[in-house]
PDB file of C-alpha atoms and ligand atoms in Angstrom:
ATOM      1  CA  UNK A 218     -51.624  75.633 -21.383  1.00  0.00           C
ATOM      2  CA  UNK A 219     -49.125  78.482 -20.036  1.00  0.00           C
ATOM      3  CA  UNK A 220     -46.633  77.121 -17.901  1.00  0.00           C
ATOM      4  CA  UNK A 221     -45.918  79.189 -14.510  1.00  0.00           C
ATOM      5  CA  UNK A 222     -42.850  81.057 -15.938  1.00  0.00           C
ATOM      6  CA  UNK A 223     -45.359  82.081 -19.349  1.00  0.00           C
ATOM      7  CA  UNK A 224     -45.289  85.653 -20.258  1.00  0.00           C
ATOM      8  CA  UNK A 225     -47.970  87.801 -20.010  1.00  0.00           C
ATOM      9  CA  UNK A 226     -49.206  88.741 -23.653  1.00  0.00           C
ATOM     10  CA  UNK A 227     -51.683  91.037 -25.010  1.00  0.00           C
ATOM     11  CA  UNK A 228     -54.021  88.498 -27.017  1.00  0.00           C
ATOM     12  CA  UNK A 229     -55.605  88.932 -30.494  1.00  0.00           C
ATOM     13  CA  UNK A 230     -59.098  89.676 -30.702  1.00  0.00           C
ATOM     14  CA  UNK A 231     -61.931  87.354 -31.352  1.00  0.00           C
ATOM     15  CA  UNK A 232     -64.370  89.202 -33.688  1.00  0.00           C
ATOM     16  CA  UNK A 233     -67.853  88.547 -34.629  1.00  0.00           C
ATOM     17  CA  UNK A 234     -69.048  86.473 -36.180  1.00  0.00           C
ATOM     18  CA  UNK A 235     -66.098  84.039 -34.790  1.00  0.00           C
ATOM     19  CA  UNK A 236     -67.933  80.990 -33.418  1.00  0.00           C
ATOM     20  CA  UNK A 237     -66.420  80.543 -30.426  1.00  0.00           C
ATOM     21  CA  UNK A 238     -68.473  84.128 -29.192  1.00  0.00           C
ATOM     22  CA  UNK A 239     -71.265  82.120 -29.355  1.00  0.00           C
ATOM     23  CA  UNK A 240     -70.434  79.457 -27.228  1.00  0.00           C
ATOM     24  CA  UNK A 241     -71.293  78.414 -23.652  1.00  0.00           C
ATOM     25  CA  UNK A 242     -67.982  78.666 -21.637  1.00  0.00           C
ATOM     26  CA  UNK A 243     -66.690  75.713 -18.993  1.00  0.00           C
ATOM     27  CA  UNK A 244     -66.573  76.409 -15.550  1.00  0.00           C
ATOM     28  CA  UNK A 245     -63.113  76.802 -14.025  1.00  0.00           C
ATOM     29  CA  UNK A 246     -63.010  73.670 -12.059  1.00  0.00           C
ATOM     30  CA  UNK A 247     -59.476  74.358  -9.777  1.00  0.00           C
ATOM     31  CA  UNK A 248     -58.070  78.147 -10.073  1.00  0.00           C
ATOM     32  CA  UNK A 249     -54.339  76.595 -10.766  1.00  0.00           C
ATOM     33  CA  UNK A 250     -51.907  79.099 -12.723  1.00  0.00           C
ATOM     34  CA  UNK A 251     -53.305  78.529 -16.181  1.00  0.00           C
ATOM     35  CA  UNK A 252     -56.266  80.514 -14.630  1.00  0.00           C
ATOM     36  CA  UNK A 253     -53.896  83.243 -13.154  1.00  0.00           C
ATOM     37  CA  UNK A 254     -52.225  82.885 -16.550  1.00  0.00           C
ATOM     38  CA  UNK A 255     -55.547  83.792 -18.382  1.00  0.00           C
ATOM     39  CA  UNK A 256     -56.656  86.563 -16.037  1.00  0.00           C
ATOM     40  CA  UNK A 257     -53.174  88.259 -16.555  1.00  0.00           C
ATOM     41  CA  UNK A 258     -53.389  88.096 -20.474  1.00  0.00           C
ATOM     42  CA  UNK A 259     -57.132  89.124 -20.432  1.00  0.00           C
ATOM     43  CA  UNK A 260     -56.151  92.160 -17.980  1.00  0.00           C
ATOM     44  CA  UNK A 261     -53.109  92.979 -20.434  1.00  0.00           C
ATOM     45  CA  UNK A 262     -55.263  92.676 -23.193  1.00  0.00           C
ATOM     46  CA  UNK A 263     -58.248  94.541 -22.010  1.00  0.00           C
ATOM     47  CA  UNK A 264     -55.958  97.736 -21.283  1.00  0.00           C
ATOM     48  CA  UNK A 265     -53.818  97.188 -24.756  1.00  0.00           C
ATOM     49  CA  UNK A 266     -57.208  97.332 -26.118  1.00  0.00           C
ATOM     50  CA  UNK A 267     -58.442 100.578 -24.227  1.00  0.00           C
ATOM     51  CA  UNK A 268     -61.858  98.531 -23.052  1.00  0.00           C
ATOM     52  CA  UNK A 269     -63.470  98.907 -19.772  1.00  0.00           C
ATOM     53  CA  UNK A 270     -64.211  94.291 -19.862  1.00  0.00           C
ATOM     54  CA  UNK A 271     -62.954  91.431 -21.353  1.00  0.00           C
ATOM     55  CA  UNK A 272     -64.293  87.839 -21.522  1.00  0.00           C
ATOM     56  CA  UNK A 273     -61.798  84.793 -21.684  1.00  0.00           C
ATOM     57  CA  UNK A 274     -63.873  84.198 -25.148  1.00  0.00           C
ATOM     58  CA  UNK A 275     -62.827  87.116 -26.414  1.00  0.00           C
ATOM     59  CA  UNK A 276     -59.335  85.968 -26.701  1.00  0.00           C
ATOM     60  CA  UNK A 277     -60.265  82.697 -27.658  1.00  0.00           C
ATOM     61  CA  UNK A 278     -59.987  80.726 -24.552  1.00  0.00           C
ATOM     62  CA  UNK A 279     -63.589  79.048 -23.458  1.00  0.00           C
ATOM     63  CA  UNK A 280     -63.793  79.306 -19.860  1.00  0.00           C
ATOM     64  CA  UNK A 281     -65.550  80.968 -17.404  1.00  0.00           C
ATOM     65  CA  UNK A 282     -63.337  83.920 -16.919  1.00  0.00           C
ATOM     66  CA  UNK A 283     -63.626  88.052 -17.132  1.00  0.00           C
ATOM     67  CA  UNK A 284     -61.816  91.335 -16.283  1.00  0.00           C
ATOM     68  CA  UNK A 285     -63.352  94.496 -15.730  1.00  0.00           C
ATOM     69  CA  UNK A 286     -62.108  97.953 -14.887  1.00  0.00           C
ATOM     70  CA  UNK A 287     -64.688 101.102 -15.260  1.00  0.00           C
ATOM     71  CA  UNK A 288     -62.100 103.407 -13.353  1.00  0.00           C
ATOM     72  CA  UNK A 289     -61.523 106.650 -15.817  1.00  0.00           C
ATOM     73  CA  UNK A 290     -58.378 106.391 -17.451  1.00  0.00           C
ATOM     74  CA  UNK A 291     -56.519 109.199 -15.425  1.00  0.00           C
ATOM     75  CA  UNK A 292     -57.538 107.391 -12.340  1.00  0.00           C
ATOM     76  CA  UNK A 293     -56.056 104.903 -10.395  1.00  0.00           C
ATOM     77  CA  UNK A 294     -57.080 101.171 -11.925  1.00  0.00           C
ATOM     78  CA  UNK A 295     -60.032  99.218 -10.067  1.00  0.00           C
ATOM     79  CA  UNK A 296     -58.846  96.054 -11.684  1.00  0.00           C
ATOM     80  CA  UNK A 297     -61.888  93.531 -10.958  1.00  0.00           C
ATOM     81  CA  UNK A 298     -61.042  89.844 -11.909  1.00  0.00           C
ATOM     82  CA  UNK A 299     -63.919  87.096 -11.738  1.00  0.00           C
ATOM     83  CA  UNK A 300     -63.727  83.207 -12.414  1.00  0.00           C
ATOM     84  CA  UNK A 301     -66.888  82.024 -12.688  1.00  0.00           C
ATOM     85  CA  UNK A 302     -68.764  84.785 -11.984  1.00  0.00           C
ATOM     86  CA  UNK A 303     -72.852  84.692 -11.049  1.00  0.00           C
ATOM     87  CA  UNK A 304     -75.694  87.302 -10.920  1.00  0.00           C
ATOM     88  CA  UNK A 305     -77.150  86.517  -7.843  1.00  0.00           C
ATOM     89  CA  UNK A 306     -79.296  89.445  -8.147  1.00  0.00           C
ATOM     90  CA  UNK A 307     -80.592  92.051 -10.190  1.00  0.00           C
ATOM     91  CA  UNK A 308     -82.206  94.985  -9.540  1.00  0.00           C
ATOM     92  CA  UNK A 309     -85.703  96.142 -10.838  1.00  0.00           C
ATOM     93  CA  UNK A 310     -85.236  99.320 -11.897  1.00  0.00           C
ATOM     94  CA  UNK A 311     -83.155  99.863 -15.109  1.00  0.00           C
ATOM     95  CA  UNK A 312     -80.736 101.565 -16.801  1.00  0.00           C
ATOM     96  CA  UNK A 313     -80.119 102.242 -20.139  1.00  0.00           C
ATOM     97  CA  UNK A 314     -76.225 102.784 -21.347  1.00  0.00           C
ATOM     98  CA  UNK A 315     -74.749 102.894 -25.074  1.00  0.00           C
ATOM     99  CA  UNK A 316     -72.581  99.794 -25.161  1.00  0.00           C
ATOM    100  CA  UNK A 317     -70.075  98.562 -27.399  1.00  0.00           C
ATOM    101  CA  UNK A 318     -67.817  95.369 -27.534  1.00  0.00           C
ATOM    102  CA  UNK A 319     -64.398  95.078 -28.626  1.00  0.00           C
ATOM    103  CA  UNK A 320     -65.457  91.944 -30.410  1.00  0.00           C
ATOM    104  CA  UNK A 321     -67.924  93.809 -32.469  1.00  0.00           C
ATOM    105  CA  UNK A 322     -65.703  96.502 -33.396  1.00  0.00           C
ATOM    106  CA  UNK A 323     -67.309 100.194 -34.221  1.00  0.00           C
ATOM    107  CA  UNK A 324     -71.067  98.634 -32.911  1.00  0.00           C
ATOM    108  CA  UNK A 325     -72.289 100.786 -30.328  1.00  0.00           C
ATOM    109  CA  UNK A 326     -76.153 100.852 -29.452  1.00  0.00           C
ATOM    110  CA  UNK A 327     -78.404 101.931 -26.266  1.00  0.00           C
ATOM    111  CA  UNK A 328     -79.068  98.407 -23.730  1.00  0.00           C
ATOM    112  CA  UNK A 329     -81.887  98.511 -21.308  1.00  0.00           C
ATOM    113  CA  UNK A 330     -80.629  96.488 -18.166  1.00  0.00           C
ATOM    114  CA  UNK A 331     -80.675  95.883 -14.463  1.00  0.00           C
ATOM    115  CA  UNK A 332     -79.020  98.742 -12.759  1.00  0.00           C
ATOM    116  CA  UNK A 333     -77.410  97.145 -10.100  1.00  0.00           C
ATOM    117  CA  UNK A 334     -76.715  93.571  -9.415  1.00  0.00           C
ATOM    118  CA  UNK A 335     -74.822  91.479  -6.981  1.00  0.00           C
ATOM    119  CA  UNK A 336     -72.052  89.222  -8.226  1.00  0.00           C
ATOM    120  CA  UNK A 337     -70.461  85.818  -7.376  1.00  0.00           C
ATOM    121  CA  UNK A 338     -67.527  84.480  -8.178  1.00  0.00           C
ATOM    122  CA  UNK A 339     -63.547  83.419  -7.419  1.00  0.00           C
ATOM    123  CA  UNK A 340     -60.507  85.797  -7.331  1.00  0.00           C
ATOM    124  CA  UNK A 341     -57.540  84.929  -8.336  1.00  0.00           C
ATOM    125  CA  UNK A 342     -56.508  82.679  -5.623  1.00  0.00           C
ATOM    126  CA  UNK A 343     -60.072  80.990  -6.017  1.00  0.00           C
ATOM    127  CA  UNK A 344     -61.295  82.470  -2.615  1.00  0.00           C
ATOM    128  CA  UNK A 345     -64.934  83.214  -3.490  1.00  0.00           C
ATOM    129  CA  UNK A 346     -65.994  86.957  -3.140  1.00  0.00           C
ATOM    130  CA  UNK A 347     -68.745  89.413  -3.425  1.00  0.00           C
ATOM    131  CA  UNK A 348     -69.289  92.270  -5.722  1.00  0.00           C
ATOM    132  CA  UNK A 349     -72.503  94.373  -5.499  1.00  0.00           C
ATOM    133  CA  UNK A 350     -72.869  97.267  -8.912  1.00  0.00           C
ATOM    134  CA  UNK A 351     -74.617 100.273  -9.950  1.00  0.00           C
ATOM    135  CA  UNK A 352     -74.146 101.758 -13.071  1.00  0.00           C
ATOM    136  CA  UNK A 353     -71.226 101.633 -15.475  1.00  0.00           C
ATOM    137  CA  UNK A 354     -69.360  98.665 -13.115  1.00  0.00           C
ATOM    138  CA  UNK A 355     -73.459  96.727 -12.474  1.00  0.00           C
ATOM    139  CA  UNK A 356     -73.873  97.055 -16.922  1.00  0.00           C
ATOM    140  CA  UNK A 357     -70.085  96.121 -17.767  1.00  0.00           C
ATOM    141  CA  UNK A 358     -70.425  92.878 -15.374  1.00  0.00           C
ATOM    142  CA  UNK A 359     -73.669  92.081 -17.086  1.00  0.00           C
ATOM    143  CA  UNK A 360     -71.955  92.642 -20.324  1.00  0.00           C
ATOM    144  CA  UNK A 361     -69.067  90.449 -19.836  1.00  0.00           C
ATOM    145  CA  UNK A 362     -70.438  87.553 -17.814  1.00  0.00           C
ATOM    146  CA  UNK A 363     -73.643  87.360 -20.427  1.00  0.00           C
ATOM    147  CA  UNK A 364     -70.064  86.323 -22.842  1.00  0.00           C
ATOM    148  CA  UNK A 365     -69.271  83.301 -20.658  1.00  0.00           C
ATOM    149  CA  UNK A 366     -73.128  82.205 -22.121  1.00  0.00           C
ATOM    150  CA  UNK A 367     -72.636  83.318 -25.739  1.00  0.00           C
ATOM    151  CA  UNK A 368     -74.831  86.023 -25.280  1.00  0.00           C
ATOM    152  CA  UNK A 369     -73.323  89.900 -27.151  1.00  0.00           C
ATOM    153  CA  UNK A 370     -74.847  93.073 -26.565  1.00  0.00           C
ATOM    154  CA  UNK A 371     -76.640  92.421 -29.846  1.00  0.00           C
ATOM    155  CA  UNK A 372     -79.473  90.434 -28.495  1.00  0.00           C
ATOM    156  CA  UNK A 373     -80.832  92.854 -26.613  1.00  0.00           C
ATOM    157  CA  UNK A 374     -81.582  94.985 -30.055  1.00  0.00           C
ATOM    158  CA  UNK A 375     -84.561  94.803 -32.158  1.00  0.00           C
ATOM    159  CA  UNK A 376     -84.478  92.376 -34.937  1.00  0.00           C
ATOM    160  CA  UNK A 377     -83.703  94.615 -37.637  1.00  0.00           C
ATOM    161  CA  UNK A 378     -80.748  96.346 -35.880  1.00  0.00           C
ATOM    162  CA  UNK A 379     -79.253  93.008 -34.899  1.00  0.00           C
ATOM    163  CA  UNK A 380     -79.256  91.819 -38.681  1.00  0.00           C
ATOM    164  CA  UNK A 381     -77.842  95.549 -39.879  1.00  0.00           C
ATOM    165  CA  UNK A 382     -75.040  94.627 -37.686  1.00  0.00           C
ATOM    166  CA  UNK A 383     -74.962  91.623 -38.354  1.00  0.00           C
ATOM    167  CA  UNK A 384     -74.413  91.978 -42.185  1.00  0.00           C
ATOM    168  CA  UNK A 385     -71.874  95.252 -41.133  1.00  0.00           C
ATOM    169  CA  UNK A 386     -69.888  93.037 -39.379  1.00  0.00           C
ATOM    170  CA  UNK A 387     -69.769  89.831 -42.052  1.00  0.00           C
ATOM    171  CA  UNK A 388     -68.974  91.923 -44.549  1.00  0.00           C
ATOM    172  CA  UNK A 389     -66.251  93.398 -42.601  1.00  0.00           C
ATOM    173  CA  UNK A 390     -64.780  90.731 -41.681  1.00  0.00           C
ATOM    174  CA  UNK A 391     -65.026  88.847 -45.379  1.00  0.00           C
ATOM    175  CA  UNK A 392     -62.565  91.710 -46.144  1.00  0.00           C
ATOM    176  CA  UNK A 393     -60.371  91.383 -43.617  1.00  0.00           C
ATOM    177  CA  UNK A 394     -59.918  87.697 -43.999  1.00  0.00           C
TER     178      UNK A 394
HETATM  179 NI1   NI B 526     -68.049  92.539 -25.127  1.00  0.00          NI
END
């Protein structure tokens, strides 16, 4: 783990179909400074990486940990930082959004979800706080906390997509490794 005096570090990229996007992240039991460690080297890596989210998975760390930051990027940052974050609630009425993943590099398809929710989870200091979303901050939360589960943006897709870019993706990847 990253000592206290660790540098901040953009992180490589997990890509699908690395296994470890699949898997079922551990709670943060204390929020000690390997935490703080991780939320500074997903932040760093989310904006190296121009997304708007970024699950601890996605740089190969399993834990219950996200970033997100929907602000435009000629606005001021809105920097949102969750350890083990919760829906608590989700709205009825829906909103469909063209998502992507940085994980699933080049994928981008239409997701039917909640349009706003109500999250739970730590900050930084592991004082628990409130976050309640509509729109592009309510779909990237859902995005990034269904990562903490294994779950990708993928699964919400008909069959047949899902395997297109599936195969897209494994082939891809066959090259590049
Ligand atoms: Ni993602």
């Amino acid at each position: 783990m990253a000592g206290k005096d660790a540098e901040v570090a953009v992180q490589p990229l997990r890509i699908y179909p690395d296994e470890i996007l699949r898997q079922v992240c551990e709670p943060v039991a204390r929020v000690d400074d390997s935490v703080q460690q991780l939320l500074d080297d997903l932040g760093e890596s989310m904006y190296a990486h121009q997304g708007v989210g970024l699950a601890a998975p996605q740089i190969g760390v399993s834990r219950r940990a996200v970033v997100v930051d929907v602000a435009p990027r000629d606005e001021e940052s809105q920097l949102i930082e969750l350890v083990n974050p919760r829906v608590v609630e989700f709205s009825e009425e829906t909103i469909d959004f063209e998502e992507g993943c940085l994980s699933l590099p080049d994928e981008a398809e239409m997701v039917t979800r909640p349009g706003r929710v109500v999250v739970e989870a730590l900050d930084r200091r592991g004082k628990p706080f409130t976050v309640e979303a509509e729109g592009l901050l309510a779909v990237a939360l859902q995005h990034e906390i269904d990562h903490l589960d294994g779950r990708l943006f993928i699964d919400y897709l008909s069959r047949l997509k899902r395997s297109l870019i599936d195969r897209r993706l494994r082939k891809r990847q066959a090259q590049a490794g």
